[in-house]
């Protein structure tokens, strides 16, 4: 793969991770603002958020597993929400 393609994948993955972090934060805030928040749901969302934040901090050009997860797992989830 060319360095341009690798850079594009890294940038796309980084943007996807940031967008997914924003989505998770919004879901947590929405649930906490409910009259009767589901604490188990909040805990699950916070756990997922912790994982994704760690991935965002660790993403580098050679972090293929994180890049692939962002592109093939998180991006379709976000796309389905649109």
XYZ file of C-alpha atoms in Angstrom:
82
model
C 0.000 0.000 0.000
C 1.318 3.455 -0.842
C 2.180 5.934 1.873
C -0.577 8.224 0.581
C -3.144 5.455 0.984
C -1.850 4.632 4.464
C -2.044 8.301 5.441
C -5.610 8.520 4.123
C -6.599 5.422 6.105
C -5.018 6.865 9.263
C -6.793 10.207 8.828
C -10.127 8.538 8.149
C -9.710 6.244 11.139
C -8.786 9.177 13.387
C -11.840 11.147 12.279
C -14.062 8.101 12.726
C -12.764 7.508 16.248
C -13.396 11.164 17.132
C -16.926 11.017 15.744
C -17.664 7.773 17.586
C -16.359 9.305 20.828
C -18.726 12.228 20.317
C -21.615 9.869 19.665
C -20.917 7.855 22.816
C -20.627 11.013 24.935
C -23.947 12.253 23.555
C -25.635 8.922 24.298
C -24.293 8.960 27.862
C -25.464 12.540 28.418
C -28.899 11.795 26.963
C -29.350 8.759 29.178
C -28.184 10.609 32.298
C -30.676 13.400 31.599
C -33.589 10.942 31.461
C -36.084 10.939 34.296
C -35.033 7.434 35.236
C -31.606 6.757 33.707
C -30.637 3.185 32.956
C -27.418 2.894 34.972
C -26.463 -0.387 33.298
C -26.707 1.240 29.876
C -24.621 4.189 31.082
C -21.992 1.805 32.466
C -21.874 -0.113 29.169
C -21.557 3.109 27.162
C -18.842 4.403 29.482
C -16.950 1.126 29.094
C -17.154 1.382 25.300
C -16.079 5.019 25.513
C -13.023 4.054 27.560
C -12.010 1.506 24.935
C -12.419 3.957 22.064
C -10.598 6.749 23.917
C -7.690 4.376 24.442
C -7.704 3.490 20.765
C -7.783 7.167 19.807
C -4.741 7.852 21.987
C -2.908 4.836 20.545
C -3.667 5.230 16.845
C -0.523 5.517 14.733
C 0.271 4.634 11.137
C 1.370 1.135 12.197
C -1.646 0.486 14.478
C -3.393 -1.612 11.843
C -5.818 -3.304 14.243
C -7.118 0.048 15.534
C -7.329 1.526 12.041
C -9.204 -1.529 10.763
C -11.621 -1.471 13.715
C -12.339 2.208 13.095
C -12.888 1.679 9.370
C -14.736 -1.643 9.426
C -16.563 -1.650 12.778
C -17.129 1.912 13.992
C -17.660 3.646 10.634
C -20.546 1.350 9.605
C -22.151 1.846 13.030
C -21.995 5.608 12.584
C -23.233 5.409 9.013
C -26.228 3.352 10.136
C -27.185 6.173 12.529
C -27.539 8.724 9.744
